[in-house]
XYZ file of C-alpha atoms in Angstrom:
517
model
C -91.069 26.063 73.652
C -89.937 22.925 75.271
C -89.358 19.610 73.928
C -88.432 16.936 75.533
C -87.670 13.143 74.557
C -85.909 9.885 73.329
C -83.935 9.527 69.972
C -84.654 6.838 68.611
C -82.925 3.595 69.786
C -80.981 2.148 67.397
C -80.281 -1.870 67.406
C -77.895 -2.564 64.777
C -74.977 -4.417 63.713
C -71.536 -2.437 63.404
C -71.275 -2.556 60.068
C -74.324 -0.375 59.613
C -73.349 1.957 62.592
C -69.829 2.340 61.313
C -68.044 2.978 58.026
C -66.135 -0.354 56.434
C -64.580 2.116 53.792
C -62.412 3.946 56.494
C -60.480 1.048 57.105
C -59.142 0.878 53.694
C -55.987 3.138 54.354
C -55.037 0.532 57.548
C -55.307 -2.882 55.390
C -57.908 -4.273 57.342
C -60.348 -6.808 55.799
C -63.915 -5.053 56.019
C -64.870 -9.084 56.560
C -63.295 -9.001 59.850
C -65.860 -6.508 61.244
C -67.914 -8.730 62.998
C -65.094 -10.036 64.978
C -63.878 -6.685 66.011
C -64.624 -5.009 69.343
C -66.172 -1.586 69.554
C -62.817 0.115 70.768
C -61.401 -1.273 67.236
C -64.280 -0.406 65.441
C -63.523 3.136 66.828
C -60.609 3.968 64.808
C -62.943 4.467 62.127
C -63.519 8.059 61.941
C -66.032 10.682 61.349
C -65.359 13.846 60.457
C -68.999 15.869 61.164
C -68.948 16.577 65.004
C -65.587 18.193 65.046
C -64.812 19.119 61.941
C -61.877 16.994 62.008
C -61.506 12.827 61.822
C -61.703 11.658 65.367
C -62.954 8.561 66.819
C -66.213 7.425 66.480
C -66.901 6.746 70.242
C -65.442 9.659 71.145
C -67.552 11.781 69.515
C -70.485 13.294 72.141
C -73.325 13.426 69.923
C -76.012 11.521 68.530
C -74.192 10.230 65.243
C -75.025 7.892 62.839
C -73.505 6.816 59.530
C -75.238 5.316 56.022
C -72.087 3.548 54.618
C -71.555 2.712 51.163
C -72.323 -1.216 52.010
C -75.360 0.271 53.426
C -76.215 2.291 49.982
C -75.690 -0.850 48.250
C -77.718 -2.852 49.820
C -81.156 -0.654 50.436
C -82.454 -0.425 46.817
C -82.820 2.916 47.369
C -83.119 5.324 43.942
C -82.716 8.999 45.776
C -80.630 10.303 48.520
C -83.637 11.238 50.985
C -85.216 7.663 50.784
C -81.938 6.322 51.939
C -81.893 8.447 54.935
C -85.080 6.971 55.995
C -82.796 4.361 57.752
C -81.577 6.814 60.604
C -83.503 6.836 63.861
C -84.736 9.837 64.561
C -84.832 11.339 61.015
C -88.275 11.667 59.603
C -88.871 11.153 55.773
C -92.173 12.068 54.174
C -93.035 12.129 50.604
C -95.857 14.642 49.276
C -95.780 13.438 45.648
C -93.358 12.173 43.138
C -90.914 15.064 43.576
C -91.459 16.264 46.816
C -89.890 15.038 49.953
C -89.901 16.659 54.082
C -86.949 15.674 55.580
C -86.844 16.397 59.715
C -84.839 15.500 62.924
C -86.525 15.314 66.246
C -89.795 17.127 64.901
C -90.630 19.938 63.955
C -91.808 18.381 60.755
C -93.740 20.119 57.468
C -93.073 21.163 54.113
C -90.752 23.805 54.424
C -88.570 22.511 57.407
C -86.111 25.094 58.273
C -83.608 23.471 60.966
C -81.606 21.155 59.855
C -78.738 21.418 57.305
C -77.247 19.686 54.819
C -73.583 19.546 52.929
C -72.810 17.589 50.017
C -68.994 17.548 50.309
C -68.773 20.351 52.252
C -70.885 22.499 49.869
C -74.132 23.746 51.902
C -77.227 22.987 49.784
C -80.152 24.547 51.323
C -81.955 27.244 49.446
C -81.724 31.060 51.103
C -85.340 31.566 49.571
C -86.608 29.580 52.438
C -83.824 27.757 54.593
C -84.913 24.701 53.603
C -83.645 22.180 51.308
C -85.312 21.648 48.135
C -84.030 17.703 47.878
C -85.709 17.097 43.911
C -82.293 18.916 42.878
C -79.871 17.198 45.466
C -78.528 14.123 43.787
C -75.505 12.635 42.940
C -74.615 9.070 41.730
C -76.000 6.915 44.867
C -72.602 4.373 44.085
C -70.618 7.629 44.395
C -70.928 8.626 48.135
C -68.678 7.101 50.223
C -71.055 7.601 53.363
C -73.716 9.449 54.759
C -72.888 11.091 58.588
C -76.020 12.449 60.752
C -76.183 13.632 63.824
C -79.428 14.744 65.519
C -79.301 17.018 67.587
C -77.794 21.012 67.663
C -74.351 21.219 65.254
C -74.123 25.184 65.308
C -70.444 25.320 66.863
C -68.951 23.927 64.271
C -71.628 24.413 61.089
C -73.356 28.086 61.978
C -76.732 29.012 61.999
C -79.431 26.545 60.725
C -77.949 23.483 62.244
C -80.830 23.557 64.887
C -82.122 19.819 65.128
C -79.307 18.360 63.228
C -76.527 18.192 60.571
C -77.025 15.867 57.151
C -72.913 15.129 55.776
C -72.878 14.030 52.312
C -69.261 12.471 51.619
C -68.999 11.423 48.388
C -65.842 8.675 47.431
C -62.271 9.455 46.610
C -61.905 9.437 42.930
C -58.808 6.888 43.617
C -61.419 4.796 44.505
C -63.678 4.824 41.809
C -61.454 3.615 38.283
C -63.114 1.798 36.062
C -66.437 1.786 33.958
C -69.514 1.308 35.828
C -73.076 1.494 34.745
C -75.990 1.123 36.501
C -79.958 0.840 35.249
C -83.635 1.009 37.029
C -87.004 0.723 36.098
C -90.220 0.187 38.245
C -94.188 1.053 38.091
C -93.673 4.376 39.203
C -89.910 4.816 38.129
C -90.087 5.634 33.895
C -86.818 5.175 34.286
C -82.886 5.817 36.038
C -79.577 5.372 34.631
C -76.420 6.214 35.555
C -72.515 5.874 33.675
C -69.479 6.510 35.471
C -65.743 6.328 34.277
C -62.754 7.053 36.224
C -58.813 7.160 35.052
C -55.402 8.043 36.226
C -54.451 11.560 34.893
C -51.185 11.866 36.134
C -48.472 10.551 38.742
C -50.302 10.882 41.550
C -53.910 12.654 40.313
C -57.401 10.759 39.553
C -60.149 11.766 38.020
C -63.904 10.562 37.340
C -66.754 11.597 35.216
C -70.641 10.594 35.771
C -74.136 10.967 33.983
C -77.395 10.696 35.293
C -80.576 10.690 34.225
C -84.109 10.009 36.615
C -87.549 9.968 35.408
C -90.878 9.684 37.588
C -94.101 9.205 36.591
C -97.238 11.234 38.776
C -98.445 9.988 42.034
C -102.625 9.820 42.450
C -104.714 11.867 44.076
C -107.158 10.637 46.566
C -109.640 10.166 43.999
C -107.547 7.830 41.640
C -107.195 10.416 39.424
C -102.783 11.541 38.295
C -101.496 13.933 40.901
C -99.881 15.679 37.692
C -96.390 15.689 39.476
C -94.561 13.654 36.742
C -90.867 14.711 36.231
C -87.513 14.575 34.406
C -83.922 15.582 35.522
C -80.579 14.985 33.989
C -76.778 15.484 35.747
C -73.446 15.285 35.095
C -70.522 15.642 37.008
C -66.712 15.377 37.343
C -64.109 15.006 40.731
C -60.525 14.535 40.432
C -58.227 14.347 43.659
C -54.753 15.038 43.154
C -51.577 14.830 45.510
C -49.751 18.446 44.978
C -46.738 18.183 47.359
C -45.399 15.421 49.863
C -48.117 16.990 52.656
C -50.745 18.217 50.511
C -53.668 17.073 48.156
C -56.005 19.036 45.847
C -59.674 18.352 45.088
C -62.053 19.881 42.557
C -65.240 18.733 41.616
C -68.789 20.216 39.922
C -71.542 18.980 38.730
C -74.335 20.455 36.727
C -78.438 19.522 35.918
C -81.750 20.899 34.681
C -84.797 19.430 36.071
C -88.482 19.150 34.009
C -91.132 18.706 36.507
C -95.134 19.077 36.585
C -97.035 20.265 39.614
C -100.345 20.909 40.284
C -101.046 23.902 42.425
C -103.889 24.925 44.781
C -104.471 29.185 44.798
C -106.625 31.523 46.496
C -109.052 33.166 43.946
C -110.004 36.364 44.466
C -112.582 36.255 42.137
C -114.804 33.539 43.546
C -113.490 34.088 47.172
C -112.544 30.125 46.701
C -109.433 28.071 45.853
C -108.646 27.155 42.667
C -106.172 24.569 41.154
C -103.735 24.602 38.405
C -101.306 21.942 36.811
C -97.835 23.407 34.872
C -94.728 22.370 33.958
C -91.728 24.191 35.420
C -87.831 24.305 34.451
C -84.691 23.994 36.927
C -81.311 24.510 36.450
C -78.144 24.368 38.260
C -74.424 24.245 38.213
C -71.462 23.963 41.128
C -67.945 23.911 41.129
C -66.087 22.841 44.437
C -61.730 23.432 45.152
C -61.047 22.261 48.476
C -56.736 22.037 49.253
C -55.567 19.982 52.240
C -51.855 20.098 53.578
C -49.997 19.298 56.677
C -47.778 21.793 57.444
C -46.422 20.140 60.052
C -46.775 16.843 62.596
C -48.590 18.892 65.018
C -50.205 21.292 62.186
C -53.354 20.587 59.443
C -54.938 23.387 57.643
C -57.394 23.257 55.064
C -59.195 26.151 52.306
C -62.465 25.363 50.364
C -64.285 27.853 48.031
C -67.353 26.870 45.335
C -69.616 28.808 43.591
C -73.250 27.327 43.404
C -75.844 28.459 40.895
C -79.752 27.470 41.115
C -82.525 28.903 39.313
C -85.825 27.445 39.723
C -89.138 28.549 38.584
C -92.390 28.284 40.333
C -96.156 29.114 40.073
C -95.466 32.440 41.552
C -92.073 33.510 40.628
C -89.172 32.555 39.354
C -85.888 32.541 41.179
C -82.215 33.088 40.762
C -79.728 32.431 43.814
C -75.870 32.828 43.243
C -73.596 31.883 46.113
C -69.737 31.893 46.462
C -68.102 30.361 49.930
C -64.842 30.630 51.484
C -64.062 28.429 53.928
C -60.643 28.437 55.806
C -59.848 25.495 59.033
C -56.968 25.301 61.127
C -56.299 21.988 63.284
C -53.285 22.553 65.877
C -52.081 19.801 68.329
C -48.960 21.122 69.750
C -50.225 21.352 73.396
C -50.238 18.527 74.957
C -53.811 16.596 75.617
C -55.675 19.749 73.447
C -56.370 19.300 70.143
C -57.393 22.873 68.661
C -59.713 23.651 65.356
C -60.398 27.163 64.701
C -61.259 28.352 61.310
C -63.170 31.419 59.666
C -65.331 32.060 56.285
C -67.225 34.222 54.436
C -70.187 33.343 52.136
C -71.609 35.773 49.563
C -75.537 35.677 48.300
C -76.890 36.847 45.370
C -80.600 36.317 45.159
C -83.293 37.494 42.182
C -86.443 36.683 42.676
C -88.736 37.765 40.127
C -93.054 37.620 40.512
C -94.929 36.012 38.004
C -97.989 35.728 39.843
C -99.863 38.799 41.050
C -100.452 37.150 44.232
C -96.681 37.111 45.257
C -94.734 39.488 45.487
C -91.051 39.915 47.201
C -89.392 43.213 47.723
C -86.712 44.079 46.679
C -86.279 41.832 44.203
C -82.766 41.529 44.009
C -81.107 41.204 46.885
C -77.182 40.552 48.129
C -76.196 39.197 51.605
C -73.056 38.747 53.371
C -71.877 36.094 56.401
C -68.897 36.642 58.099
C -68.082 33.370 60.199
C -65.231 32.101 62.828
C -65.161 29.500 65.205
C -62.887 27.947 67.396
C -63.185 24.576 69.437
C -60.572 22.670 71.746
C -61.095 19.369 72.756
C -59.360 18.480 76.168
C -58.204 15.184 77.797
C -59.105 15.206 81.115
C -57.339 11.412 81.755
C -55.193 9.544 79.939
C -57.547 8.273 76.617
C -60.519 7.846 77.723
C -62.662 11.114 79.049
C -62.908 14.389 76.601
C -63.851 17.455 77.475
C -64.666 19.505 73.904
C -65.341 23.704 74.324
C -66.164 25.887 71.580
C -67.967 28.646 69.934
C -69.227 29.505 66.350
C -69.593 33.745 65.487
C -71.607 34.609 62.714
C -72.401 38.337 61.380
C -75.280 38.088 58.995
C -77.777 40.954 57.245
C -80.833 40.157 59.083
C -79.665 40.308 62.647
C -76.453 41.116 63.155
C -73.960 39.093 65.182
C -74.725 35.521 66.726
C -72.631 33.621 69.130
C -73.281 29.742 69.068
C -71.712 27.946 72.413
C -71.281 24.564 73.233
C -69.670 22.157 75.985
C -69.935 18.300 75.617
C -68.350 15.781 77.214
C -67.260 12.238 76.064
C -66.286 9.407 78.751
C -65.040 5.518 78.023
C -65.803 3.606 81.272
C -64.803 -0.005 79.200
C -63.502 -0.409 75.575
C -67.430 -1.582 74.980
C -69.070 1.389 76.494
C -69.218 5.351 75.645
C -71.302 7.926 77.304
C -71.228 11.092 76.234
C -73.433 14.735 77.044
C -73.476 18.004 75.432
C -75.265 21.657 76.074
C -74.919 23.456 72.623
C -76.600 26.803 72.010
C -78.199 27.204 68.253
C -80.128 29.652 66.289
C -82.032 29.613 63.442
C -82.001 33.043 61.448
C -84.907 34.614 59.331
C -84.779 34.264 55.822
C -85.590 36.367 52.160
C -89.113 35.071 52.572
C -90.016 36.063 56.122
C -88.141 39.314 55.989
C -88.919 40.349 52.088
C -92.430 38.649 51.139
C -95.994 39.169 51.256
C -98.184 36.678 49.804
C -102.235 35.868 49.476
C -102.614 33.181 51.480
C -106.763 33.099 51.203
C -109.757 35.111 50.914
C -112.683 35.730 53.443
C -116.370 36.991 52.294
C -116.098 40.267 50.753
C -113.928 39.001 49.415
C -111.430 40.125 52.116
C -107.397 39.146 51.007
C -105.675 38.005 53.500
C -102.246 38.226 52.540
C -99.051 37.033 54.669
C -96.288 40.292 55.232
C -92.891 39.434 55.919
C -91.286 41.148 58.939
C -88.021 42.902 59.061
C -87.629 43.044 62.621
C -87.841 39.523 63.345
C -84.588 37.993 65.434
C -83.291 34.535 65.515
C -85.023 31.413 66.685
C -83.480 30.325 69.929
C -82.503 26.741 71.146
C -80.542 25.529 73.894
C -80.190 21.385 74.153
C -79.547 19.259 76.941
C -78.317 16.098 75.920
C -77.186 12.591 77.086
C -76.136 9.897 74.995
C -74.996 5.874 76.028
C -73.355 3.583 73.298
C -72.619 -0.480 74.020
C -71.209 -3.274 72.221
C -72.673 -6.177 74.293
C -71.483 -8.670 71.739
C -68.859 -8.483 68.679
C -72.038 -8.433 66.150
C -74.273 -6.206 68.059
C -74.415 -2.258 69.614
C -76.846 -0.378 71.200
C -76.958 3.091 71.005
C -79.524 5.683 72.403
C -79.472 9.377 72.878
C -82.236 11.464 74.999
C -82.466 15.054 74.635
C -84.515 18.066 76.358
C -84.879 21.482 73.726
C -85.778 24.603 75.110
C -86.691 26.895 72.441
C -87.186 30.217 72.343
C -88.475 33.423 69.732
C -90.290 30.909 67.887
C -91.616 32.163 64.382
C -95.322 32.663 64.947
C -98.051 34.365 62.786
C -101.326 36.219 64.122
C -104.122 38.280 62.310
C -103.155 41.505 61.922
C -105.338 45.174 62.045
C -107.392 45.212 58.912
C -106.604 47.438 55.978
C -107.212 46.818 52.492
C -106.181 43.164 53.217
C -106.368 41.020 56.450
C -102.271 40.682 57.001
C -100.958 37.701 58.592
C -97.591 38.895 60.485
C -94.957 37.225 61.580
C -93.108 37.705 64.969
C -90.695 36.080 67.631
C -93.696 35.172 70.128
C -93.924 31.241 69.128
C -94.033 28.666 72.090
């Protein structure tokens, strides 16, 4: 499958491109943005493209950053409505609790090909490899910024990070002492509020403590009538940031929540041969803890280690499901040689996943099920002359239990012709692997006059979606209050998922197979 075409062009003002908050360690008045150029704007840093802080317009890929000032500012109540603000990111809403979230297409409920961290901590659900975004939340006065780029991120991030890479950085508890309370009410909102304290614990450690409750009422159906979707969640959470030597800092942060929701669902009946419709409440629950230790080690030397354990159960019309997931994450940044700046890393990431049937129409075998991902990458970024053209190589390896092992190249390129200008390009390779549901499941998807079941069967000898990207990005600052910025792209995909009829048995299956275009 090919697919070709423009990101959208942003217009903006630096402050919204860049990240005020970043300046805050170099004593530089975030009121003297405006008058900077976008070479000085460029020592603010982002940290998603390389998995390291570099400069912004250095970085060769389609990035683009929701800063705090930008947070503040939108109104927004829940972390995909503020994302509606990045070109090329598509937000839909089905109903109250129930948002799509997309980069450069692909879009529908259960969009599989872009991931998201919060804080380093992936969030998308194995079940599906999607994100379910009615349980991502966090106190919106909490995150420090929002990085996205669109476009291929599987180098650095592993498989999944197909059409782009969602970075959820939440603040520094330094820089949140204090009280703080916050309150919101509307004709669909029953209600939000949030309270937030944050102390010194020690010499050099900080800590802060949230709560959060959100209720929704329904949306309407077409008719007028309540959608039935009403719901309820509450969260609390805690992150403390602590300096542990001369070199090296210590953070560790959790948060727990149980969501109350309604939803009204539409079923095949066998019975009738028709569809039939059902509204029920259903009960989530969740809990993370996150210990991530930074240390220089020397001038020329950075290494970092993150683990968390993440805990999600979730029930549904159909079944209910337990997933149980413990990461180890281990980065190495090495600058000894002169004009190459080295990241390797490796990790290893641990699923436990219980998914139990309560519908006879659903059915996943086995039901319990453990899988394992052994990762390593390594990346060097080269100056080719003096400061101002970058030549980045690298490759992500990934061993997983549905296909085995996946190699994820990339080469991009990053050149300053003027302090105002950037152009950048990139070829990345990514893949998208199957999932519990497409290898494990089958499912009754309909009937036909009989009545006939047709029933979906999941397909263990699927292999990974393919994508190569060709891409080629300009940036300008034609005046101290005003960039440009526009990226255009050309995917070439490859062993698309695809379904087709099957041969008749008891039930019409619906397969699924690699021969999508």
């Amino acid at each position: 499958m090919l697919r070709a075409g423009l990101s959208a062009l942003t217009v903006t003002t630096a402050l919204v491109v860049f990240s005020p908050t970043a300046f805050a360690a170099k004593d530089i008045d975030p009121g003297d943005l405006l008058s900077m150029s976008l070479a000085e704007l460029s020592d603010i840093s982002v940290t998603s493209v390389s998995k390291k802080a570099e400069r912004a317009d250095e970085a060769a890929a389609a990035i683009y950053v929701i800063t705090a000032e930008d947070i503040r500012r939108s109104g927004a109540t829940a972390i995909p409505e503020l994302l509606r603000m990045v070109p090329g990111i598509t937000v839909t809403r089905a109903g109250s609790n129930d948002w799509t979230v997309t980069s450069r297409g692909s879009n529908d409920q259960f969009s599989n090909k872009l991931l998201v961290l919060m804080d380093g901590r992936t969030i998308y659900s194995p079940l599906f490899s999607g994100v379910i975004w009615d349980i991502q939340d966090t106190m919106l006065e909490d995150i420090d910024r929002i990085e996205v780029i669109r476009g291929p991120g599987a180098t650095l991030w592993g498989a999944n990070a197909v059409n782009g890479v969602i970075n959820i950085i939440t603040k520094n508890a330094r820089d949140t002492q204090g009280g703080f309370a916050s309150a919101a009410i509307g004709n669909q909102i029953d209600g939000i509020g949030s309270v937030r304290y944050g102390g010194k614990i020690g010499e050099d450690s900080y800590l802060r403590t949230y709560a959060k409750q959100v209720a929704y009422d329904s949306e309407f159906a077409l008719s007028g009538a309540t959608a039935g979707d009403s719901w309820k969640k509450r969260q609390a959470g805690f992150r403390s940031d602590s300096k542990i030597s001369e070199s090296g800092k210590l953070t560790v942060q959790g948060d727990v929540y149980a969501l109350d929701s309604n939803a009204d669902f539409i079923y095949p009946d066998l019975t009738s041969g028709t569809f039939a419709s059902q509204t029920q409440g259903l009960d989530s629950n969740g809990a993370n803890v996150l210990l991530r230790w930074d240390e220089r080690l020397a001038p020329d030397s950075d290494m970092s280690l993150q683990v968390y354990y993440d805990r999600t159960t979730r029930e549904t019309v159909f079944f209910n499901d337990e997933t149980n997931t413990a990461d180890l994450d281990f980065q190495h940044v090495w600058t000894r040689w002169v004009a190459h700046e080295i990241v390797w890393g490796a990790g290893y990431r641990f699923v436990n996943s219980v998914n139990d049937p309560t519908s006879p129409q659903y059915a996943l075998s086995p039901k319990t099920r453990n899988d394992n991902l052994f990762n390593a990458f390594v990346q060097d970024k080269i100056t080719l002359h003096s400061d101002d053209l970058f030549l980045t190589l690298g490759s992500k390896f990934e061993k997983n239990d549905y296909t085995g092992v996946e190699v994820q190249p990339s080469a991009r390129l990053s050149w300053l012709p003027a302090e105002n200008q950037a152009v950048w390009a990139s070829v990345p390779r990514a893949v998208h692997t199957p999932y519990r549901y497409t290898d494990d499941a089958t499912q009754l998807l309909g009937v036909l006059g009989g009545p006939l079941p047709v029933n979906f069967v999941g397909n263990r000898s699927l292999e990974s979606e393919e994508l190569i990207a060709y891409e080629l990005g300009y940036r300008i600052q034609p005046t101290k209050s005003l960039s440009f910025d526009v990226a255009a792209f050309y995917n070439d995909y490859d062993k698309l998922f695809h379904t087709s009829y099957g041969t008749i048995v008891t039930f019409l299956p619906i397969v699924v197979d690699n021969t999508g275009s």
